Amino acid sequence: MSTRRHVLVGGGVAAAATATHLRKHGFDGEIVLVGDEPQPPYERPPLSKDFLLGTTEFEEFQVRPPAWYDEQSVDLRVGIRVTAIDVPGRSVTLSTGERLGYDGLVLATGVRPRRLPGFDGDRVHYLRTAADSQRLRAQLAESERVVVIGAGFIGCEVAAAAVGLGKQVTIFDPAPTPLARVLGATIGSVMTGIHRSRGVQIRAGEYISELRHTGDGMLLTSNLGHRVECDLVVVGIGCEPNVELAAEAGLATDGGIVVDEYGRTSAPDIYAAGDVAAQYHPVYGRTIRVEHHDNALRQGANVALNLTGSAEPFAEAHWFWSDQYEHSLQSVGRPADLEDLVIRGSLEDHDFSAFSLVDGRIQAVISLNRPRDVLEVRRMLFAPHEVTAEQLRDESVPLKRLIPRSPWATARA
Ligand SMILES: Cc1cc2nc3c(=O)[nH]c(=O)nc-3n(C[C@H](O)[C@H](O)[C@H](O)COP(=O)(O)OP(=O)(O)OC[C@H]3O[C@@H](n4cnc5c(N)ncnc54)[C@H](O)[C@@H]3O)c2cc1C
């Protein structure tokens, strides 16, 4: 048995994946996983979907059952923060005052919701943790008028859940088309139409500039001078990476903890993974930070591989999904131009895949209710291929006949 100790900071899916894969790759030394939330690692996607609707229980989306940590000899420390890293001394300090030496250290500290100054109080919600979701769920039960500030994924998912619970929902977003920043105007418009058809009021190009608490709710004023009364506000205006621990220890940060393609930070034997990691991607040739579940899992797994003696670059295609009402939105890759997409299928019927195509190569696909297309593209995205817009539009030819699979990518899919 090895006497080495790896310390994993952050109790999210990235840290949990590192622990899992360290054992898979035969690491038999000590693993200490330190997370500041009270629960063992869990998946966050249900927090704005099923869990908010009350159709799934917390136990169903824990990354591992609690007994797993004992079975795998993973020393799980929940409700504890890592407060400092001593890089030369190769140790971390915990909020309990304990100092822990490490041979390898993984920073998977995730992100936190960006806050709107002055937008606080009992009935104003930011959503990141199970506790946030539980509190929101409880208050939704006794609210009628819900305002969502920010039409990103979380805002739109919360709006869909609130509609599912029979609430009146208004979304404010300063952009002319909600979700356009991540999906482009065409698909953003489709999603806007879906929300409107469910009765959501979408106030695009308008934002809330003032919030006042009243006796029985809140009074919001928009930049256009419109006033809206509501019982509950959810703010979903993006996130900020939790880089402070790394920055205070002198590690390079730049909109995330900077890591190379192997997940290594600027300090020896310290890695970063998940939402907090700004990683050099060898295929794209640049540093990218991604806030998606699958990426966090895979980066966590990759770091474990590299901690156990491999030197494997992380070169995965980025994949994500968002569920709103009965619709499943998925995407893989990085679109070159969100306003120049080749549509296969029907926007009107909410049944399509939109391809970003450059010089015969697919850069990305965004699909609504076509998960198989995303799977096909994911398998071949980085393999050599050449397709035309006409071929992609022609539904009589199955996608898998158009594009060869990469054995390399299939092994990882
Ligand atoms: C409501 C919601 C819905 C989502 N839905 C989707 C979806 O549908 N599809 C999708 O692809 N992605 C979704 N995501 C994003 C996905 O959940 C994240 O990408 C993923 O959780 C990132 O995992 P992580 O381990 O990197 O970080 P996190 O999950 O943020 O975990 C980091 C943990 O580290 C803790 N921590 C921070 N600093 C310290 C410290 N110093 N000491 C100890 N602990 C510390 C944090 O409190 C946190 O518990 C959603 C996220 C949210 C919030």
Tab-separated table of C-alpha atoms in Angstrom, residues 11-411:
chain	number	residue	atom	x	y	z
A	11	GLY	CA	-17.205	18.323	-3.008
A	12	GLY	CA	-18.642	18.420	-6.527
A	13	VAL	CA	-18.684	15.960	-9.410
A	14	ALA	CA	-15.158	16.821	-10.561
A	15	ALA	CA	-13.597	15.929	-7.199
A	16	ALA	CA	-15.789	12.827	-6.915
A	17	ALA	CA	-14.730	11.704	-10.398
A	18	THR	CA	-11.083	12.165	-9.442
A	19	ALA	CA	-11.566	9.979	-6.353
A	20	THR	CA	-13.366	7.306	-8.373
A	21	HIS	CA	-10.761	7.192	-11.106
A	22	LEU	CA	-7.793	7.292	-8.743
A	23	ARG	CA	-9.054	3.994	-7.329
A	24	LYS	CA	-9.890	2.672	-10.825
A	25	HIS	CA	-6.317	3.318	-11.899
A	26	GLY	CA	-5.000	1.420	-8.904
A	27	PHE	CA	-3.960	4.250	-6.597
A	28	ASP	CA	-3.989	2.592	-3.171
A	29	GLY	CA	-2.714	5.483	-1.077
A	30	GLU	CA	-4.769	7.931	0.927
A	31	ILE	CA	-7.486	10.024	-0.737
A	32	VAL	CA	-8.925	12.915	1.264
A	33	LEU	CA	-11.894	14.688	-0.303
A	34	VAL	CA	-12.719	18.007	1.392
A	35	GLY	CA	-15.983	19.768	0.536
A	36	ASP	CA	-17.585	22.713	2.287
A	37	GLU	CA	-21.199	21.687	1.653
A	38	PRO	CA	-22.804	19.443	4.266
A	39	GLN	CA	-23.562	16.592	1.840
A	40	PRO	CA	-21.326	14.129	-0.016
A	41	PRO	CA	-20.861	15.059	-3.710
A	42	TYR	CA	-24.082	15.288	-5.717
A	43	GLU	CA	-25.103	16.268	-9.252
A	44	ARG	CA	-26.438	19.790	-9.698
A	45	PRO	CA	-28.543	19.493	-12.905
A	46	PRO	CA	-31.679	18.259	-11.055
A	47	LEU	CA	-31.588	21.343	-8.797
A	48	SER	CA	-33.263	23.462	-11.474
A	49	LYS	CA	-35.371	20.610	-12.882
A	50	ASP	CA	-36.777	17.475	-11.187
A	51	PHE	CA	-35.676	18.329	-7.663
A	52	LEU	CA	-37.279	21.750	-7.911
A	53	LEU	CA	-40.441	20.125	-9.202
A	54	GLY	CA	-40.336	17.645	-6.333
A	55	THR	CA	-40.244	14.628	-8.662
A	56	THR	CA	-36.871	13.305	-7.517
A	57	GLU	CA	-35.254	12.861	-4.123
A	58	PHE	CA	-31.787	14.013	-3.147
A	59	GLU	CA	-30.593	10.407	-2.682
A	60	GLU	CA	-31.218	9.748	-6.379
A	61	PHE	CA	-28.611	12.209	-7.610
A	62	GLN	CA	-25.753	11.711	-5.217
A	63	VAL	CA	-22.631	10.923	-7.229
A	64	ARG	CA	-21.969	7.876	-5.017
A	65	PRO	CA	-24.001	6.383	-2.190
A	66	PRO	CA	-22.559	7.476	1.180
A	67	ALA	CA	-21.288	3.934	1.921
A	68	TRP	CA	-19.088	4.029	-1.201
A	69	TYR	CA	-16.583	6.396	0.419
A	70	ASP	CA	-15.899	3.931	3.250
A	71	GLU	CA	-15.813	0.986	0.883
A	72	GLN	CA	-13.236	2.758	-1.274
A	73	SER	CA	-11.303	4.152	1.696
A	74	VAL	CA	-11.955	7.707	0.601
A	75	ASP	CA	-11.653	9.987	3.612
A	76	LEU	CA	-14.649	12.255	3.021
A	77	ARG	CA	-14.627	15.517	4.978
A	78	VAL	CA	-17.881	17.388	4.409
A	79	GLY	CA	-18.794	20.777	5.822
A	80	ILE	CA	-15.111	21.715	5.866
A	81	ARG	CA	-13.289	24.321	3.815
A	82	VAL	CA	-9.729	24.347	2.661
A	83	THR	CA	-8.621	27.811	3.696
A	84	ALA	CA	-5.018	27.942	2.462
A	85	ILE	CA	-2.436	26.115	0.395
A	86	ASP	CA	1.221	26.117	1.356
A	87	VAL	CA	2.848	25.362	-1.985
A	88	PRO	CA	6.482	24.994	-0.823
A	89	GLY	CA	5.370	23.039	2.252
A	90	ARG	CA	3.045	20.833	0.141
A	91	SER	CA	0.168	21.120	2.599
A	92	VAL	CA	-3.296	22.614	2.954
A	93	THR	CA	-5.001	24.148	5.968
A	94	LEU	CA	-8.583	23.218	6.750
A	95	SER	CA	-11.232	25.382	8.402
A	96	THR	CA	-10.878	23.065	11.424
A	97	GLY	CA	-7.293	24.288	11.806
A	98	GLU	CA	-5.865	20.939	10.718
A	99	ARG	CA	-2.952	20.881	8.282
A	100	LEU	CA	-2.835	18.121	5.710
A	101	GLY	CA	0.242	17.281	3.683
A	102	TYR	CA	-0.261	16.186	0.092
A	103	ASP	CA	1.606	14.459	-2.687
A	104	GLY	CA	-0.989	15.523	-5.222
A	105	LEU	CA	-3.580	18.265	-4.786
A	106	VAL	CA	-6.655	18.713	-6.987
A	107	LEU	CA	-8.569	21.991	-6.904
A	108	ALA	CA	-12.173	21.417	-7.987
A	109	THR	CA	-13.742	24.355	-6.213
A	110	GLY	CA	-16.364	25.093	-8.877
A	111	VAL	CA	-18.153	28.401	-9.305
A	112	ARG	CA	-20.638	30.541	-7.385
A	113	PRO	CA	-23.583	32.532	-8.718
A	114	ARG	CA	-22.808	36.103	-9.691
A	115	ARG	CA	-24.800	38.384	-7.405
A	116	LEU	CA	-26.664	41.541	-8.270
A	117	PRO	CA	-25.755	44.267	-5.773
A	118	GLY	CA	-28.786	45.180	-3.696
A	119	PHE	CA	-30.728	42.087	-4.791
A	120	ASP	CA	-30.843	40.203	-1.528
A	121	GLY	CA	-33.370	39.169	1.052
A	122	ASP	CA	-35.499	36.270	2.079
A	123	ARG	CA	-37.432	35.999	-1.187
A	124	VAL	CA	-34.531	36.601	-3.574
A	125	HIS	CA	-32.897	33.421	-4.799
A	126	TYR	CA	-29.586	32.414	-6.332
A	127	LEU	CA	-29.327	28.768	-7.320
A	128	ARG	CA	-26.233	26.645	-6.945
A	129	THR	CA	-26.606	24.201	-4.088
A	130	ALA	CA	-29.107	21.612	-2.908
A	131	ALA	CA	-29.881	23.948	0.004
A	132	ASP	CA	-30.626	26.794	-2.462
A	133	SER	CA	-32.933	24.520	-4.456
A	134	GLN	CA	-34.733	23.274	-1.338
A	135	ARG	CA	-35.328	26.826	-0.148
A	136	LEU	CA	-36.557	27.888	-3.575
A	137	ARG	CA	-38.843	24.871	-3.809
A	138	ALA	CA	-40.384	25.648	-0.419
A	139	GLN	CA	-41.020	29.284	-1.324
A	140	LEU	CA	-42.341	28.463	-4.792
A	141	ALA	CA	-45.038	26.416	-3.098
A	142	GLU	CA	-46.416	29.546	-1.451
A	143	SER	CA	-45.799	32.051	-4.280
A	144	GLU	CA	-47.847	33.011	-7.301
A	145	ARG	CA	-45.867	35.638	-9.193
A	146	VAL	CA	-42.295	34.684	-10.008
A	147	VAL	CA	-39.743	36.934	-11.686
A	148	VAL	CA	-36.616	35.433	-13.202
A	149	ILE	CA	-33.739	37.821	-13.828
A	150	GLY	CA	-31.541	36.482	-16.604
A	151	ALA	CA	-32.623	34.174	-19.418
A	152	GLY	CA	-29.637	31.839	-19.371
A	153	PHE	CA	-29.954	28.097	-18.905
A	154	ILE	CA	-30.639	28.248	-15.186
A	155	GLY	CA	-33.163	31.075	-15.514
A	156	CYS	CA	-34.996	29.273	-18.323
A	157	GLU	CA	-34.985	25.940	-16.500
A	158	VAL	CA	-36.300	27.534	-13.304
A	159	ALA	CA	-38.973	29.313	-15.348
A	160	ALA	CA	-40.027	25.987	-16.894
A	161	ALA	CA	-40.170	24.325	-13.464
A	162	ALA	CA	-42.170	27.227	-11.995
A	163	VAL	CA	-44.654	27.001	-14.880
A	164	GLY	CA	-44.872	23.265	-14.196
A	165	LEU	CA	-45.886	24.181	-10.653
A	166	GLY	CA	-48.606	26.484	-11.976
A	167	LYS	CA	-46.904	29.821	-11.311
A	168	GLN	CA	-47.076	33.067	-13.294
A	169	VAL	CA	-43.569	33.639	-14.582
A	170	THR	CA	-41.878	36.698	-16.079
A	171	ILE	CA	-38.313	36.596	-17.373
A	172	PHE	CA	-36.266	39.764	-17.803
A	173	ASP	CA	-33.115	39.782	-19.900
A	174	PRO	CA	-31.253	42.737	-21.382
A	175	ALA	CA	-30.461	40.795	-24.578
A	176	PRO	CA	-32.905	41.126	-27.481
A	177	THR	CA	-33.266	37.320	-27.654
A	178	PRO	CA	-32.995	35.135	-24.583
A	179	LEU	CA	-30.301	32.436	-24.743
A	180	ALA	CA	-28.888	34.038	-27.901
A	181	ARG	CA	-25.450	34.426	-26.333
A	182	VAL	CA	-25.065	30.646	-26.041
A	183	LEU	CA	-27.418	29.397	-28.769
A	184	GLY	CA	-27.610	32.184	-31.332
A	185	ALA	CA	-30.650	34.240	-32.308
A	186	THR	CA	-32.347	31.492	-34.363
A	187	ILE	CA	-32.412	28.862	-31.642
A	188	GLY	CA	-32.840	31.527	-28.955
A	189	SER	CA	-36.041	32.541	-30.757
A	190	VAL	CA	-37.269	28.938	-30.847
A	191	MET	CA	-36.711	28.632	-27.092
A	192	THR	CA	-38.392	31.993	-26.511
A	193	GLY	CA	-41.400	30.765	-28.483
A	194	ILE	CA	-41.567	27.606	-26.373
A	195	HIS	CA	-41.594	29.626	-23.140
A	196	ARG	CA	-44.161	32.098	-24.473
A	197	SER	CA	-46.441	29.251	-25.575
A	198	ARG	CA	-46.418	28.082	-21.936
A	199	GLY	CA	-47.531	31.473	-20.748
A	200	VAL	CA	-44.161	32.852	-19.651
A	201	GLN	CA	-43.873	36.583	-20.193
A	202	ILE	CA	-40.509	37.270	-21.733
A	203	ARG	CA	-39.321	40.843	-21.372
A	204	ALA	CA	-36.355	40.860	-23.740
A	205	GLY	CA	-34.165	43.926	-23.958
A	206	GLU	CA	-35.251	44.925	-20.458
A	207	TYR	CA	-33.607	44.512	-17.083
A	208	ILE	CA	-34.526	45.170	-13.477
A	209	SER	CA	-32.754	48.202	-12.114
A	210	GLU	CA	-34.353	48.400	-8.683
A	211	LEU	CA	-35.847	46.015	-6.164
A	212	ARG	CA	-37.946	47.151	-3.207
A	213	HIS	CA	-39.336	44.874	-0.547
A	214	THR	CA	-42.986	45.579	0.237
A	215	GLY	CA	-45.198	44.213	2.989
A	216	ASP	CA	-46.198	41.117	1.056
A	217	GLY	CA	-43.690	40.788	-1.731
A	218	MET	CA	-41.419	42.893	-3.915
A	219	LEU	CA	-41.763	45.769	-6.306
A	220	LEU	CA	-39.350	45.719	-9.219
A	221	THR	CA	-38.604	48.595	-11.550
A	222	SER	CA	-37.090	47.996	-14.972
A	223	ASN	CA	-34.701	50.173	-16.942
A	224	LEU	CA	-37.675	51.148	-19.101
A	225	GLY	CA	-39.521	52.383	-16.017
A	226	HIS	CA	-41.991	49.489	-15.924
A	227	ARG	CA	-43.055	48.267	-12.485
A	228	VAL	CA	-43.728	44.648	-11.639
A	229	GLU	CA	-44.983	43.210	-8.381
A	230	CYS	CA	-43.928	39.708	-7.465
A	231	ASP	CA	-43.646	37.236	-4.615
A	232	LEU	CA	-40.322	35.712	-5.476
A	233	VAL	CA	-37.249	36.613	-7.529
A	234	VAL	CA	-34.684	34.216	-8.982
A	235	VAL	CA	-31.441	35.760	-10.201
A	236	GLY	CA	-29.589	33.739	-12.845
A	237	ILE	CA	-26.962	36.019	-14.340
A	238	GLY	CA	-24.021	33.669	-14.586
A	239	CYS	CA	-21.284	32.511	-12.276
A	240	GLU	CA	-17.851	33.418	-10.988
A	241	PRO	CA	-15.123	30.814	-10.566
A	242	ASN	CA	-13.917	30.096	-7.021
A	243	VAL	CA	-10.279	30.948	-7.709
A	244	GLU	CA	-9.386	32.763	-4.479
A	245	LEU	CA	-7.790	29.777	-2.729
A	246	ALA	CA	-5.522	29.196	-5.731
A	247	ALA	CA	-4.795	32.889	-6.316
A	248	GLU	CA	-3.823	33.490	-2.684
A	249	ALA	CA	-1.357	30.606	-2.953
A	250	GLY	CA	0.228	32.287	-5.975
A	251	LEU	CA	-1.149	29.938	-8.650
A	252	ALA	CA	-1.832	31.430	-12.074
A	253	THR	CA	-5.468	32.428	-12.526
A	254	ASP	CA	-7.123	34.154	-15.450
A	255	GLY	CA	-10.896	33.892	-15.324
A	256	GLY	CA	-10.367	30.445	-13.751
A	257	ILE	CA	-7.455	28.431	-12.403
A	258	VAL	CA	-5.142	28.158	-15.385
A	259	VAL	CA	-4.152	24.588	-16.269
A	260	ASP	CA	-2.365	22.977	-19.193
A	261	GLU	CA	-3.821	20.149	-21.276
A	262	TYR	CA	-2.880	17.669	-18.523
A	263	GLY	CA	-4.792	19.590	-15.876
A	264	ARG	CA	-1.604	20.877	-14.205
A	265	THR	CA	-1.639	24.314	-12.584
A	266	SER	CA	1.392	26.578	-12.419
A	267	ALA	CA	2.455	24.923	-9.110
A	268	PRO	CA	4.046	21.487	-8.847
A	269	ASP	CA	1.695	18.534	-8.275
A	270	ILE	CA	-1.357	20.777	-8.063
A	271	TYR	CA	-4.102	20.141	-10.606
A	272	ALA	CA	-7.465	21.757	-11.250
A	273	ALA	CA	-10.615	20.308	-12.812
A	274	GLY	CA	-14.238	21.141	-13.478
A	275	ASP	CA	-16.000	24.491	-13.670
A	276	VAL	CA	-13.107	26.344	-12.028
A	277	ALA	CA	-10.442	25.155	-14.478
A	278	ALA	CA	-9.429	27.307	-17.418
A	279	GLN	CA	-7.759	24.617	-19.469
A	280	TYR	CA	-5.622	24.680	-22.580
A	281	HIS	CA	-7.444	22.559	-25.160
A	282	PRO	CA	-5.039	20.984	-27.643
A	283	VAL	CA	-7.605	20.680	-30.458
A	284	TYR	CA	-8.801	24.282	-30.211
A	285	GLY	CA	-5.318	25.602	-29.389
A	286	ARG	CA	-6.568	27.891	-26.655
A	287	THR	CA	-7.570	28.068	-23.034
A	288	ILE	CA	-11.239	27.452	-22.332
A	289	ARG	CA	-13.295	27.279	-19.138
A	290	VAL	CA	-16.479	25.235	-19.373
A	291	GLU	CA	-19.367	25.157	-16.896
A	292	HIS	CA	-20.960	21.832	-17.757
A	293	HIS	CA	-21.515	18.620	-15.853
A	294	ASP	CA	-19.976	16.195	-18.352
A	295	ASN	CA	-16.850	18.303	-18.716
A	296	ALA	CA	-16.376	18.388	-14.935
A	297	LEU	CA	-16.692	14.605	-14.732
A	298	ARG	CA	-14.270	13.995	-17.559
A	299	GLN	CA	-11.693	16.519	-16.405
A	300	GLY	CA	-11.840	14.986	-12.917
A	301	ALA	CA	-11.242	11.547	-14.426
A	302	ASN	CA	-8.412	12.841	-16.601
A	303	VAL	CA	-6.620	14.437	-13.664
A	304	ALA	CA	-6.821	11.110	-11.793
A	305	LEU	CA	-5.172	9.417	-14.760
A	306	ASN	CA	-2.376	11.956	-14.799
A	307	LEU	CA	-1.905	11.717	-11.030
A	308	THR	CA	-1.321	7.989	-11.403
A	309	GLY	CA	1.598	8.287	-13.780
A	310	SER	CA	0.041	8.875	-17.212
A	311	ALA	CA	0.478	11.959	-19.330
A	312	GLU	CA	-2.846	12.065	-21.140
A	313	PRO	CA	-3.986	15.415	-22.558
A	314	PHE	CA	-7.618	16.347	-22.068
A	315	ALA	CA	-8.893	16.740	-25.614
A	316	GLU	CA	-12.599	16.009	-25.311
A	317	ALA	CA	-15.415	17.672	-27.208
A	318	HIS	CA	-17.555	19.753	-24.870
A	319	TRP	CA	-21.059	18.370	-24.468
A	320	PHE	CA	-24.014	19.681	-22.492
A	321	TRP	CA	-27.757	19.434	-22.187
A	322	SER	CA	-30.593	21.532	-20.808
A	323	ASP	CA	-34.114	20.250	-20.161
A	324	GLN	CA	-36.966	22.752	-20.378
A	325	TYR	CA	-40.557	21.438	-20.193
A	326	GLU	CA	-40.593	18.202	-22.196
A	327	HIS	CA	-37.833	19.480	-24.498
A	328	SER	CA	-34.292	18.231	-24.490
A	329	LEU	CA	-31.675	20.642	-25.769
A	330	GLN	CA	-28.205	19.243	-26.312
A	331	SER	CA	-25.010	20.441	-27.869
A	332	VAL	CA	-21.521	19.221	-28.588
A	333	GLY	CA	-18.520	21.146	-29.888
A	334	ARG	CA	-17.844	24.843	-30.190
A	335	PRO	CA	-19.839	26.716	-32.834
A	336	ALA	CA	-17.787	28.973	-35.090
A	337	ASP	CA	-20.669	31.354	-35.752
A	338	LEU	CA	-23.989	31.020	-33.966
A	339	GLU	CA	-25.705	33.079	-36.652
A	340	ASP	CA	-24.574	30.779	-39.446
A	341	LEU	CA	-26.097	27.369	-38.757
A	342	VAL	CA	-27.248	24.611	-41.107
A	343	ILE	CA	-30.634	23.321	-39.996
A	344	ARG	CA	-31.518	19.640	-40.342
A	345	GLY	CA	-35.159	19.072	-39.410
A	346	SER	CA	-37.778	21.598	-38.427
A	347	LEU	CA	-37.443	24.632	-36.173
A	348	GLU	CA	-41.252	25.006	-36.105
A	349	ASP	CA	-41.774	21.425	-34.955
A	350	HIS	CA	-39.060	21.742	-32.302
A	351	ASP	CA	-37.295	18.801	-33.868
A	352	PHE	CA	-33.960	19.792	-35.369
A	353	SER	CA	-30.203	19.780	-35.263
A	354	ALA	CA	-28.349	22.985	-36.107
A	355	PHE	CA	-24.813	22.495	-37.399
A	356	SER	CA	-21.932	24.904	-37.349
A	357	LEU	CA	-20.011	24.003	-40.508
A	358	VAL	CA	-16.714	25.482	-41.681
A	359	ASP	CA	-14.978	24.311	-44.861
A	360	GLY	CA	-16.783	20.974	-44.804
A	361	ARG	CA	-16.000	20.261	-41.148
A	362	ILE	CA	-18.609	20.206	-38.424
A	363	GLN	CA	-17.583	22.456	-35.553
A	364	ALA	CA	-20.611	21.858	-33.363
A	365	VAL	CA	-24.214	20.785	-33.321
A	366	ILE	CA	-27.060	22.133	-31.205
A	367	SER	CA	-30.115	19.876	-31.206
A	368	LEU	CA	-33.618	20.154	-29.920
A	369	ASN	CA	-35.167	16.765	-29.172
A	370	ARG	CA	-32.597	14.934	-31.305
A	371	PRO	CA	-30.145	13.440	-28.826
A	372	ARG	CA	-29.051	10.761	-31.330
A	373	ASP	CA	-27.685	13.397	-33.692
A	374	VAL	CA	-25.585	14.815	-30.880
A	375	LEU	CA	-24.296	11.352	-30.053
A	376	GLU	CA	-23.314	10.774	-33.689
A	377	VAL	CA	-21.525	14.093	-33.948
A	378	ARG	CA	-19.827	13.605	-30.618
A	379	ARG	CA	-18.309	10.370	-31.872
A	380	MET	CA	-16.727	11.937	-34.915
A	381	LEU	CA	-16.269	15.620	-34.224
A	382	PHE	CA	-12.468	15.532	-34.151
A	383	ALA	CA	-12.086	12.791	-36.803
A	384	PRO	CA	-11.293	13.708	-40.408
A	385	HIS	CA	-14.513	14.247	-42.379
A	386	GLU	CA	-15.997	16.381	-45.091
A	387	VAL	CA	-19.692	17.159	-45.474
A	388	THR	CA	-21.714	19.807	-47.248
A	389	ALA	CA	-24.614	21.874	-45.969
A	390	GLU	CA	-26.867	20.143	-48.529
A	391	GLN	CA	-25.938	16.716	-47.219
A	392	LEU	CA	-26.621	17.766	-43.653
A	393	ARG	CA	-30.024	19.187	-44.606
A	394	ASP	CA	-30.999	16.002	-46.458
A	395	GLU	CA	-32.769	13.861	-43.905
A	396	SER	CA	-33.028	10.887	-46.248
A	397	VAL	CA	-29.365	10.150	-45.511
A	398	PRO	CA	-28.676	9.097	-41.918
A	399	LEU	CA	-26.023	11.191	-40.227
A	400	LYS	CA	-23.871	8.188	-39.446
A	401	ARG	CA	-23.553	7.464	-43.176
A	402	LEU	CA	-22.243	10.975	-43.771
A	403	ILE	CA	-19.580	11.112	-41.163
A	404	PRO	CA	-16.952	8.536	-40.277
A	405	ARG	CA	-16.378	7.663	-36.662
A	406	SER	CA	-13.093	8.296	-35.022
A	407	PRO	CA	-11.880	5.157	-33.215
A	408	TRP	CA	-10.108	7.546	-30.848
A	409	ALA	CA	-13.282	9.439	-30.014
A	410	THR	CA	-15.451	6.309	-29.848
A	411	ALA	CA	-13.203	4.898	-27.159
